[in-house]
Amino acid sequence: MTVENTNVDKMPISLPSMTYQIRSGHGKVHVIITRDPDDKRMLQVFVKITPDADNGTYCDKTLGEIIGRLVSTALEYSASPKLVASQLNMVSCGHPSMVHIEGQQQGQTIKSIADAVGTIMLMDIEQYGTELEKQS
C-alpha cells in the first residue's frame, strides 16, 4: 500500500521558525517549530536534548530526535498539532521537573521529554493560533 503526500511538494525553500527551551528531568529540551509563512500552520518540529550530568544519557538525545521525526511526519499528513501535543503530554517517566512558564502564576511539572515537547507545542499554538481550520 502506498500513501501519497502532497504537502512535502508544497514546502518552501526556507521557513520561519521559533526556538524554545524548557527543562525536563533529563536536561534541557530545545524545540524548534517551523510554520508555513502564508497560513501559519505548523509544518515541522525538531527536538534537541542537552542531557544533565545526573539523569541524561545518549538515549535521551536519540529520543528527542525520534519525537521530532514522528511529530513532523504526523504534521506532514495533516494531523492536528493540538492532538499530537496532547498525546505527548500524557507520557511520563521517573524524572519529573518543575518549571516556571512565562505567563503562568505557578510552576508546571514536566513529566518527561515527550511532555516537554507537547507543552511547547501547545504554548506555540496558543501564541500563534491556527489549529485545525488551517491545518488541512
mmCIF file of N, CA and C in Angstrom:
data_model
loop_
_atom_site.group_PDB
_atom_site.id
_atom_site.type_symbol
_atom_site.label_atom_id
_atom_site.label_comp_id
_atom_site.label_asym_id
_atom_site.label_seq_id
_atom_site.Cartn_x
_atom_site.Cartn_y
_atom_site.Cartn_z
ATOM 1 N N MET A 1 0.852 -1.170 0.000
ATOM 2 C CA MET A 1 0.000 0.000 0.000
ATOM 3 C C MET A 1 0.898 1.233 0.000
ATOM 4 N N THR A 2 0.581 2.186 -0.829
ATOM 5 C CA THR A 2 1.358 3.420 -0.912
ATOM 6 C C THR A 2 0.517 4.583 -0.415
ATOM 7 N N VAL A 3 1.142 5.422 0.373
ATOM 8 C CA VAL A 3 0.470 6.631 0.845
ATOM 9 C C VAL A 3 1.147 7.814 0.183
ATOM 10 N N GLU A 4 0.372 8.616 -0.505
ATOM 11 C CA GLU A 4 0.941 9.777 -1.170
ATOM 12 C C GLU A 4 0.782 10.997 -0.294
ATOM 13 N N ASN A 5 1.806 11.839 -0.302
ATOM 14 C CA ASN A 5 1.780 13.052 0.495
ATOM 15 C C ASN A 5 2.147 14.222 -0.407
ATOM 16 N N THR A 6 1.218 15.125 -0.605
ATOM 17 C CA THR A 6 1.493 16.273 -1.459
ATOM 18 C C THR A 6 1.996 17.471 -0.651
ATOM 19 N N ASN A 7 1.892 17.441 0.679
ATOM 20 C CA ASN A 7 2.334 18.569 1.495
ATOM 21 C C ASN A 7 3.834 18.822 1.351
ATOM 22 N N VAL A 8 4.632 17.767 1.215
ATOM 23 C CA VAL A 8 6.082 17.916 1.109
ATOM 24 C C VAL A 8 6.437 18.663 -0.164
ATOM 25 N N ASP A 9 5.719 18.393 -1.251
ATOM 26 C CA ASP A 9 5.990 19.065 -2.521
ATOM 27 C C ASP A 9 5.737 20.563 -2.446
ATOM 28 N N LYS A 10 4.856 20.990 -1.546
ATOM 29 C CA LYS A 10 4.492 22.397 -1.427
ATOM 30 C C LYS A 10 5.405 23.166 -0.468
ATOM 31 N N MET A 11 6.363 22.503 0.153
ATOM 32 C CA MET A 11 7.181 23.154 1.162
ATOM 33 C C MET A 11 8.131 24.173 0.519
ATOM 34 N N PRO A 12 8.173 25.405 1.050
ATOM 35 C CA PRO A 12 9.079 26.420 0.509
ATOM 36 C C PRO A 12 10.539 26.116 0.824
ATOM 37 N N ILE A 13 11.431 26.836 0.162
ATOM 38 C CA ILE A 13 12.862 26.633 0.362
ATOM 39 C C ILE A 13 13.291 26.998 1.783
ATOM 40 N N SER A 14 12.737 28.084 2.331
ATOM 41 C CA SER A 14 13.067 28.472 3.710
ATOM 42 C C SER A 14 11.777 28.680 4.485
ATOM 43 N N LEU A 15 11.852 28.436 5.773
ATOM 44 C CA LEU A 15 10.676 28.532 6.643
ATOM 45 C C LEU A 15 10.998 29.339 7.895
ATOM 46 N N PRO A 16 10.048 30.147 8.356
ATOM 47 C CA PRO A 16 10.252 30.827 9.635
ATOM 48 C C PRO A 16 10.114 29.813 10.767
ATOM 49 N N SER A 17 10.872 30.015 11.829
ATOM 50 C CA SER A 17 10.792 29.085 12.956
ATOM 51 C C SER A 17 10.942 29.833 14.270
ATOM 52 N N MET A 18 10.499 29.176 15.324
ATOM 53 C CA MET A 18 10.678 29.660 16.690
ATOM 54 C C MET A 18 11.427 28.574 17.452
ATOM 55 N N THR A 19 12.383 28.995 18.261
ATOM 56 C CA THR A 19 13.135 28.052 19.082
ATOM 57 C C THR A 19 12.769 28.281 20.540
ATOM 58 N N TYR A 20 12.431 27.209 21.228
ATOM 59 C CA TYR A 20 12.046 27.249 22.632
ATOM 60 C C TYR A 20 12.998 26.372 23.427
ATOM 61 N N GLN A 21 13.127 26.680 24.699
ATOM 62 C CA GLN A 21 13.921 25.840 25.597
ATOM 63 C C GLN A 21 13.124 25.632 26.876
ATOM 64 N N ILE A 22 13.091 24.394 27.330
ATOM 65 C CA ILE A 22 12.401 24.057 28.574
ATOM 66 C C ILE A 22 13.218 22.974 29.262
ATOM 67 N N ARG A 23 13.198 22.957 30.573
ATOM 68 C CA ARG A 23 13.950 21.962 31.324
ATOM 69 C C ARG A 23 13.069 20.752 31.609
ATOM 70 N N SER A 24 13.653 19.580 31.398
ATOM 71 C CA SER A 24 12.992 18.330 31.783
ATOM 72 C C SER A 24 13.855 17.678 32.859
ATOM 73 N N GLY A 25 13.399 16.565 33.384
ATOM 74 C CA GLY A 25 14.179 15.840 34.376
ATOM 75 C C GLY A 25 15.433 15.202 33.804
ATOM 76 N N HIS A 26 15.582 15.273 32.488
ATOM 77 C CA HIS A 26 16.742 14.694 31.819
ATOM 78 C C HIS A 26 17.683 15.748 31.249
ATOM 79 N N GLY A 27 17.322 17.012 31.366
ATOM 80 C CA GLY A 27 18.154 18.094 30.850
ATOM 81 C C GLY A 27 17.331 19.102 30.078
ATOM 82 N N LYS A 28 18.027 19.974 29.357
ATOM 83 C CA LYS A 28 17.345 20.996 28.565
ATOM 84 C C LYS A 28 16.791 20.380 27.282
ATOM 85 N N VAL A 29 15.554 20.752 26.966
ATOM 86 C CA VAL A 29 14.912 20.307 25.741
ATOM 87 C C VAL A 29 14.744 21.545 24.858
ATOM 88 N N HIS A 30 15.366 21.521 23.695
ATOM 89 C CA HIS A 30 15.263 22.613 22.731
ATOM 90 C C HIS A 30 14.286 22.158 21.654
ATOM 91 N N VAL A 31 13.239 22.940 21.431
ATOM 92 C CA VAL A 31 12.209 22.591 20.455
ATOM 93 C C VAL A 31 12.154 23.702 19.410
ATOM 94 N N ILE A 32 12.349 23.331 18.153
ATOM 95 C CA ILE A 32 12.284 24.282 17.045
ATOM 96 C C ILE A 32 11.039 23.946 16.238
ATOM 97 N N ILE A 33 10.143 24.922 16.120
ATOM 98 C CA ILE A 33 8.889 24.725 15.398
ATOM 99 C C ILE A 33 8.906 25.611 14.158
ATOM 100 N N THR A 34 8.713 25.004 12.998
ATOM 101 C CA THR A 34 8.631 25.773 11.755
ATOM 102 C C THR A 34 7.176 25.862 11.331
ATOM 103 N N ARG A 35 6.839 27.010 10.748
ATOM 104 C CA ARG A 35 5.467 27.259 10.303
ATOM 105 C C ARG A 35 5.457 27.722 8.860
ATOM 106 N N ASP A 36 4.367 27.473 8.207
ATOM 107 C CA ASP A 36 4.173 27.962 6.850
ATOM 108 C C ASP A 36 4.107 29.494 6.899
ATOM 109 N N PRO A 37 4.879 30.192 6.072
ATOM 110 C CA PRO A 37 4.884 31.652 6.136
ATOM 111 C C PRO A 37 3.559 32.291 5.715
ATOM 112 N N ASP A 38 2.748 31.587 4.937
ATOM 113 C CA ASP A 38 1.486 32.161 4.469
ATOM 114 C C ASP A 38 0.331 31.913 5.425
ATOM 115 N N ASP A 39 0.048 30.643 5.734
ATOM 116 C CA ASP A 39 -1.129 30.364 6.555
ATOM 117 C C ASP A 39 -0.777 30.035 8.009
ATOM 118 N N LYS A 40 0.495 30.071 8.355
ATOM 119 C CA LYS A 40 0.988 29.902 9.731
ATOM 120 C C LYS A 40 0.764 28.514 10.318
ATOM 121 N N ARG A 41 0.401 27.530 9.491
ATOM 122 C CA ARG A 41 0.218 26.184 10.053
ATOM 123 C C ARG A 41 1.571 25.591 10.430
ATOM 124 N N MET A 42 1.548 24.785 11.459
ATOM 125 C CA MET A 42 2.760 24.134 11.944
ATOM 126 C C MET A 42 3.173 23.070 10.933
ATOM 127 N N LEU A 43 4.453 23.103 10.512
ATOM 128 C CA LEU A 43 4.928 22.166 9.490
ATOM 129 C C LEU A 43 5.888 21.119 10.042
ATOM 130 N N GLN A 44 6.840 21.558 10.874
ATOM 131 C CA GLN A 44 7.877 20.647 11.361
ATOM 132 C C GLN A 44 8.214 20.975 12.808
ATOM 133 N N VAL A 45 8.658 19.949 13.514
ATOM 134 C CA VAL A 45 9.138 20.119 14.882
ATOM 135 C C VAL A 45 10.469 19.374 14.992
ATOM 136 N N PHE A 46 11.489 20.082 15.437
ATOM 137 C CA PHE A 46 12.802 19.482 15.666
ATOM 138 C C PHE A 46 13.073 19.536 17.166
ATOM 139 N N VAL A 47 13.676 18.483 17.698
ATOM 140 C CA VAL A 47 13.933 18.400 19.133
ATOM 141 C C VAL A 47 15.400 18.061 19.363
ATOM 142 N N LYS A 48 16.048 18.845 20.217
ATOM 143 C CA LYS A 48 17.440 18.589 20.597
ATOM 144 C C LYS A 48 17.504 18.559 22.118
ATOM 145 N N ILE A 49 18.129 17.544 22.651
ATOM 146 C CA ILE A 49 18.257 17.380 24.094
ATOM 147 C C ILE A 49 19.700 17.673 24.505
ATOM 148 N N THR A 50 19.859 18.495 25.543
ATOM 149 C CA THR A 50 21.157 18.692 26.182
ATOM 150 C C THR A 50 21.057 17.994 27.534
ATOM 151 N N PRO A 51 21.565 16.761 27.641
ATOM 152 C CA PRO A 51 21.353 15.965 28.850
ATOM 153 C C PRO A 51 22.036 16.551 30.083
ATOM 154 N N ASP A 52 21.392 16.341 31.242
ATOM 155 C CA ASP A 52 22.010 16.654 32.538
ATOM 156 C C ASP A 52 23.061 15.606 32.838
ATOM 157 N N ALA A 53 24.053 15.996 33.600
ATOM 158 C CA ALA A 53 25.090 15.040 34.008
ATOM 159 C C ALA A 53 24.499 13.941 34.887
ATOM 160 N N ASP A 54 23.497 14.274 35.708
ATOM 161 C CA ASP A 54 22.931 13.305 36.653
ATOM 162 C C ASP A 54 21.978 12.311 36.000
ATOM 163 N N ASN A 55 21.054 12.799 35.197
ATOM 164 C CA ASN A 55 19.986 11.935 34.691
ATOM 165 C C ASN A 55 20.012 11.726 33.182
ATOM 166 N N GLY A 56 20.742 12.544 32.443
ATOM 167 C CA GLY A 56 20.697 12.478 30.986
ATOM 168 C C GLY A 56 21.612 11.408 30.415
ATOM 169 N N THR A 57 21.210 10.872 29.268
ATOM 170 C CA THR A 57 22.017 9.855 28.591
ATOM 171 C C THR A 57 22.005 10.120 27.092
ATOM 172 N N TYR A 58 22.834 9.386 26.395
ATOM 173 C CA TYR A 58 22.829 9.461 24.934
ATOM 174 C C TYR A 58 21.464 9.060 24.389
ATOM 175 N N CYS A 59 20.800 8.122 25.047
ATOM 176 C CA CYS A 59 19.475 7.677 24.607
ATOM 177 C C CYS A 59 18.464 8.816 24.652
ATOM 178 N N ASP A 60 18.640 9.760 25.587
ATOM 179 C CA ASP A 60 17.743 10.914 25.636
ATOM 180 C C ASP A 60 17.865 11.742 24.360
ATOM 181 N N LYS A 61 19.090 11.910 23.864
ATOM 182 C CA LYS A 61 19.291 12.646 22.607
ATOM 183 C C LYS A 61 18.572 11.932 21.468
ATOM 184 N N THR A 62 18.685 10.617 21.438
ATOM 185 C CA THR A 62 18.026 9.826 20.402
ATOM 186 C C THR A 62 16.514 9.947 20.524
ATOM 187 N N LEU A 63 16.010 9.904 21.743
ATOM 188 C CA LEU A 63 14.575 10.035 21.967
ATOM 189 C C LEU A 63 14.071 11.378 21.443
ATOM 190 N N GLY A 64 14.830 12.440 21.661
ATOM 191 C CA GLY A 64 14.447 13.752 21.137
ATOM 192 C C GLY A 64 14.328 13.740 19.624
ATOM 193 N N GLU A 65 15.291 13.117 18.969
ATOM 194 C CA GLU A 65 15.247 13.041 17.500
ATOM 195 C C GLU A 65 14.049 12.222 17.030
ATOM 196 N N ILE A 66 13.778 11.118 17.716
ATOM 197 C CA ILE A 66 12.634 10.272 17.358
ATOM 198 C C ILE A 66 11.333 11.061 17.489
ATOM 199 N N ILE A 67 11.171 11.766 18.608
ATOM 200 C CA ILE A 67 9.941 12.540 18.828
ATOM 201 C C ILE A 67 9.778 13.581 17.729
ATOM 202 N N GLY A 68 10.847 14.301 17.417
ATOM 203 C CA GLY A 68 10.779 15.316 16.369
ATOM 204 C C GLY A 68 10.394 14.739 15.022
ATOM 205 N N ARG A 69 10.985 13.613 14.665
ATOM 206 C CA ARG A 69 10.675 12.990 13.366
ATOM 207 C C ARG A 69 9.223 12.525 13.304
ATOM 208 N N LEU A 70 8.753 11.891 14.386
ATOM 209 C CA LEU A 70 7.377 11.398 14.381
ATOM 210 C C LEU A 70 6.364 12.539 14.363
ATOM 211 N N VAL A 71 6.619 13.595 15.136
ATOM 212 C CA VAL A 71 5.713 14.744 15.143
ATOM 213 C C VAL A 71 5.694 15.394 13.759
ATOM 214 N N SER A 72 6.859 15.597 13.161
ATOM 215 C CA SER A 72 6.931 16.216 11.838
ATOM 216 C C SER A 72 6.207 15.373 10.790
ATOM 217 N N THR A 73 6.363 14.059 10.859
ATOM 218 C CA THR A 73 5.665 13.176 9.922
ATOM 219 C C THR A 73 4.155 13.279 10.115
ATOM 220 N N ALA A 74 3.710 13.297 11.367
ATOM 221 C CA ALA A 74 2.273 13.445 11.636
ATOM 222 C C ALA A 74 1.750 14.762 11.064
ATOM 223 N N LEU A 75 2.513 15.838 11.225
ATOM 224 C CA LEU A 75 2.093 17.138 10.699
ATOM 225 C C LEU A 75 2.058 17.138 9.172
ATOM 226 N N GLU A 76 3.007 16.447 8.533
ATOM 227 C CA GLU A 76 3.015 16.345 7.069
ATOM 228 C C GLU A 76 1.735 15.713 6.550
ATOM 229 N N TYR A 77 1.172 14.803 7.339
ATOM 230 C CA TYR A 77 -0.046 14.122 6.945
ATOM 231 C C TYR A 77 -1.282 14.753 7.573
ATOM 232 N N SER A 78 -1.162 16.049 7.918
ATOM 233 C CA SER A 78 -2.282 16.872 8.379
ATOM 234 C C SER A 78 -2.868 16.457 9.716
ATOM 235 N N ALA A 79 -2.080 15.845 10.581
ATOM 236 C CA ALA A 79 -2.551 15.563 11.938
ATOM 237 C C ALA A 79 -2.716 16.881 12.686
ATOM 238 N N SER A 80 -3.650 16.924 13.580
ATOM 239 C CA SER A 80 -3.868 18.114 14.389
ATOM 240 C C SER A 80 -2.685 18.312 15.347
ATOM 241 N N PRO A 81 -2.011 19.463 15.291
ATOM 242 C CA PRO A 81 -0.901 19.713 16.221
ATOM 243 C C PRO A 81 -1.352 19.633 17.686
ATOM 244 N N LYS A 82 -2.575 20.093 17.955
ATOM 245 C CA LYS A 82 -3.084 20.060 19.330
ATOM 246 C C LYS A 82 -3.281 18.622 19.807
ATOM 247 N N LEU A 83 -3.767 17.767 18.927
ATOM 248 C CA LEU A 83 -3.952 16.353 19.264
ATOM 249 C C LEU A 83 -2.602 15.680 19.498
ATOM 250 N N VAL A 84 -1.634 15.948 18.627
ATOM 251 C CA VAL A 84 -0.292 15.377 18.786
ATOM 252 C C VAL A 84 0.305 15.821 20.114
ATOM 253 N N ALA A 85 0.208 17.128 20.410
ATOM 254 C CA ALA A 85 0.758 17.665 21.655
ATOM 255 C C ALA A 85 0.091 17.044 22.874
ATOM 256 N N SER A 86 -1.224 16.881 22.831
ATOM 257 C CA SER A 86 -1.921 16.309 23.986
ATOM 258 C C SER A 86 -1.526 14.851 24.210
ATOM 259 N N GLN A 87 -1.231 14.130 23.132
ATOM 260 C CA GLN A 87 -0.743 12.758 23.282
ATOM 261 C C GLN A 87 0.643 12.745 23.937
ATOM 262 N N LEU A 88 1.506 13.662 23.522
ATOM 263 C CA LEU A 88 2.844 13.745 24.126
ATOM 264 C C LEU A 88 2.753 14.122 25.600
ATOM 265 N N ASN A 89 1.788 14.966 25.954
ATOM 266 C CA ASN A 89 1.626 15.387 27.345
ATOM 267 C C ASN A 89 1.236 14.239 28.274
ATOM 268 N N MET A 90 0.753 13.153 27.730
ATOM 269 C CA MET A 90 0.345 12.020 28.563
ATOM 270 C C MET A 90 1.503 11.099 28.939
ATOM 271 N N VAL A 91 2.694 11.338 28.384
ATOM 272 C CA VAL A 91 3.841 10.466 28.639
ATOM 273 C C VAL A 91 4.597 10.976 29.863
ATOM 274 N N SER A 92 4.879 10.075 30.794
ATOM 275 C CA SER A 92 5.659 10.460 31.971
ATOM 276 C C SER A 92 6.772 9.442 32.197
ATOM 277 N N CYS A 93 7.784 9.864 32.946
ATOM 278 C CA CYS A 93 8.890 8.978 33.290
ATOM 279 C C CYS A 93 9.257 9.218 34.754
ATOM 280 N N GLY A 94 10.300 8.620 35.217
ATOM 281 C CA GLY A 94 10.677 8.707 36.623
ATOM 282 C C GLY A 94 11.486 9.933 37.010
ATOM 283 N N HIS A 95 11.633 10.908 36.083
ATOM 284 C CA HIS A 95 12.439 12.104 36.386
ATOM 285 C C HIS A 95 11.678 13.380 36.034
ATOM 286 N N PRO A 96 10.606 13.700 36.792
ATOM 287 C CA PRO A 96 9.879 14.944 36.502
ATOM 288 C C PRO A 96 10.697 16.168 36.899
ATOM 289 N N SER A 97 10.293 17.313 36.368
ATOM 290 C CA SER A 97 10.982 18.564 36.657
ATOM 291 C C SER A 97 9.945 19.667 36.801
ATOM 292 N N MET A 98 10.125 20.555 37.781
ATOM 293 C CA MET A 98 9.227 21.691 37.956
ATOM 294 C C MET A 98 9.819 22.881 37.223
ATOM 295 N N VAL A 99 9.029 23.507 36.346
ATOM 296 C CA VAL A 99 9.495 24.674 35.598
ATOM 297 C C VAL A 99 8.483 25.804 35.734
ATOM 298 N N HIS A 100 8.971 27.019 35.576
ATOM 299 C CA HIS A 100 8.080 28.170 35.523
ATOM 300 C C HIS A 100 7.950 28.583 34.065
ATOM 301 N N ILE A 101 6.724 28.633 33.595
ATOM 302 C CA ILE A 101 6.463 29.017 32.212
ATOM 303 C C ILE A 101 5.898 30.429 32.219
ATOM 304 N N GLU A 102 6.487 31.279 31.394
ATOM 305 C CA GLU A 102 6.096 32.683 31.323
ATOM 306 C C GLU A 102 4.592 32.808 31.127
ATOM 307 N N GLY A 103 3.986 33.691 31.924
ATOM 308 C CA GLY A 103 2.553 33.926 31.820
ATOM 309 C C GLY A 103 1.722 33.057 32.742
ATOM 310 N N GLN A 104 2.346 32.117 33.440
ATOM 311 C CA GLN A 104 1.612 31.265 34.380
ATOM 312 C C GLN A 104 1.940 31.678 35.808
ATOM 313 N N GLN A 105 0.947 31.602 36.669
ATOM 314 C CA GLN A 105 1.106 32.014 38.061
ATOM 315 C C GLN A 105 2.030 31.082 38.841
ATOM 316 N N GLN A 106 1.924 29.800 38.595
ATOM 317 C CA GLN A 106 2.714 28.835 39.366
ATOM 318 C C GLN A 106 3.501 27.922 38.440
ATOM 319 N N GLY A 107 4.400 27.163 39.043
ATOM 320 C CA GLY A 107 5.214 26.252 38.257
ATOM 321 C C GLY A 107 4.402 25.115 37.655
ATOM 322 N N GLN A 108 4.978 24.490 36.667
ATOM 323 C CA GLN A 108 4.338 23.363 36.000
ATOM 324 C C GLN A 108 5.292 22.185 36.039
ATOM 325 N N THR A 109 4.754 21.008 36.295
ATOM 326 C CA THR A 109 5.574 19.810 36.289
ATOM 327 C C THR A 109 5.706 19.299 34.864
ATOM 328 N N ILE A 110 6.952 19.110 34.442
ATOM 329 C CA ILE A 110 7.234 18.489 33.152
ATOM 330 C C ILE A 110 7.567 17.036 33.455
ATOM 331 N N LYS A 111 6.728 16.122 32.982
ATOM 332 C CA LYS A 111 6.796 14.714 33.375
ATOM 333 C C LYS A 111 7.781 13.885 32.571
ATOM 334 N N SER A 112 8.207 14.400 31.394
ATOM 335 C CA SER A 112 9.094 13.630 30.521
ATOM 336 C C SER A 112 9.576 14.530 29.389
ATOM 337 N N ILE A 113 10.472 13.999 28.568
ATOM 338 C CA ILE A 113 10.914 14.732 27.383
ATOM 339 C C ILE A 113 9.733 14.916 26.428
ATOM 340 N N ALA A 114 8.929 13.885 26.241
ATOM 341 C CA ALA A 114 7.752 13.996 25.369
ATOM 342 C C ALA A 114 6.785 15.053 25.892
ATOM 343 N N ASP A 115 6.571 15.078 27.202
ATOM 344 C CA ASP A 115 5.695 16.080 27.819
ATOM 345 C C ASP A 115 6.247 17.482 27.586
ATOM 346 N N ALA A 116 7.561 17.650 27.651
ATOM 347 C CA ALA A 116 8.180 18.957 27.403
ATOM 348 C C ALA A 116 7.881 19.421 25.972
ATOM 349 N N VAL A 117 7.999 18.515 25.003
ATOM 350 C CA VAL A 117 7.728 18.862 23.602
ATOM 351 C C VAL A 117 6.249 19.214 23.426
ATOM 352 N N GLY A 118 5.362 18.406 24.003
ATOM 353 C CA GLY A 118 3.926 18.693 23.915
ATOM 354 C C GLY A 118 3.565 20.022 24.556
ATOM 355 N N THR A 119 4.179 20.333 25.690
ATOM 356 C CA THR A 119 3.930 21.599 26.376
ATOM 357 C C THR A 119 4.347 22.775 25.502
ATOM 358 N N ILE A 120 5.515 22.675 24.879
ATOM 359 C CA ILE A 120 5.998 23.730 23.986
ATOM 360 C C ILE A 120 5.069 23.873 22.773
ATOM 361 N N MET A 121 4.650 22.754 22.202
ATOM 362 C CA MET A 121 3.746 22.821 21.049
ATOM 363 C C MET A 121 2.451 23.540 21.414
ATOM 364 N N LEU A 122 1.884 23.233 22.575
ATOM 365 C CA LEU A 122 0.645 23.892 22.996
ATOM 366 C C LEU A 122 0.858 25.379 23.256
ATOM 367 N N MET A 123 2.009 25.741 23.823
ATOM 368 C CA MET A 123 2.324 27.160 24.015
ATOM 369 C C MET A 123 2.412 27.864 22.667
ATOM 370 N N ASP A 124 3.047 27.229 21.695
ATOM 371 C CA ASP A 124 3.190 27.805 20.359
ATOM 372 C C ASP A 124 1.826 27.962 19.692
ATOM 373 N N ILE A 125 0.970 26.960 19.826
ATOM 374 C CA ILE A 125 -0.387 27.032 19.260
ATOM 375 C C ILE A 125 -1.157 28.174 19.905
ATOM 376 N N GLU A 126 -1.028 28.310 21.222
ATOM 377 C CA GLU A 126 -1.718 29.386 21.927
ATOM 378 C C GLU A 126 -1.221 30.757 21.453
ATOM 379 N N GLN A 127 0.065 30.875 21.226
ATOM 380 C CA GLN A 127 0.646 32.149 20.814
ATOM 381 C C GLN A 127 0.340 32.483 19.356
ATOM 382 N N TYR A 128 0.441 31.495 18.463
ATOM 383 C CA TYR A 128 0.311 31.758 17.033
ATOM 384 C C TYR A 128 -1.002 31.277 16.435
ATOM 385 N N GLY A 129 -1.803 30.555 17.225
ATOM 386 C CA GLY A 129 -3.099 30.105 16.736
ATOM 387 C C GLY A 129 -2.986 29.099 15.620
ATOM 388 N N THR A 130 -3.955 29.176 14.705
ATOM 389 C CA THR A 130 -4.022 28.322 13.529
ATOM 390 C C THR A 130 -3.970 26.840 13.880
ATOM 391 N N GLU A 131 -5.000 26.383 14.498
ATOM 392 C CA GLU A 131 -5.059 24.967 14.854
ATOM 393 C C GLU A 131 -5.702 24.174 13.722
ATOM 394 N N LEU A 132 -6.858 23.629 13.883
ATOM 395 C CA LEU A 132 -7.442 22.686 12.919
ATOM 396 C C LEU A 132 -7.856 23.318 11.603
ATOM 397 N N GLU A 133 -8.491 24.480 11.648
ATOM 398 C CA GLU A 133 -9.074 25.017 10.438
ATOM 399 C C GLU A 133 -8.055 25.301 9.337
ATOM 400 N N LYS A 134 -6.814 25.573 9.676
ATOM 401 C CA LYS A 134 -5.810 25.870 8.657
ATOM 402 C C LYS A 134 -4.833 24.715 8.463
ATOM 403 N N GLN A 135 -5.017 23.626 9.164
ATOM 404 C CA GLN A 135 -4.074 22.510 9.081
ATOM 405 C C GLN A 135 -4.320 21.659 7.847
ATOM 406 N N SER A 136 -5.529 21.682 7.282
ATOM 407 C CA SER A 136 -5.819 20.809 6.137
ATOM 408 C C SER A 136 -5.370 21.391 4.823
#
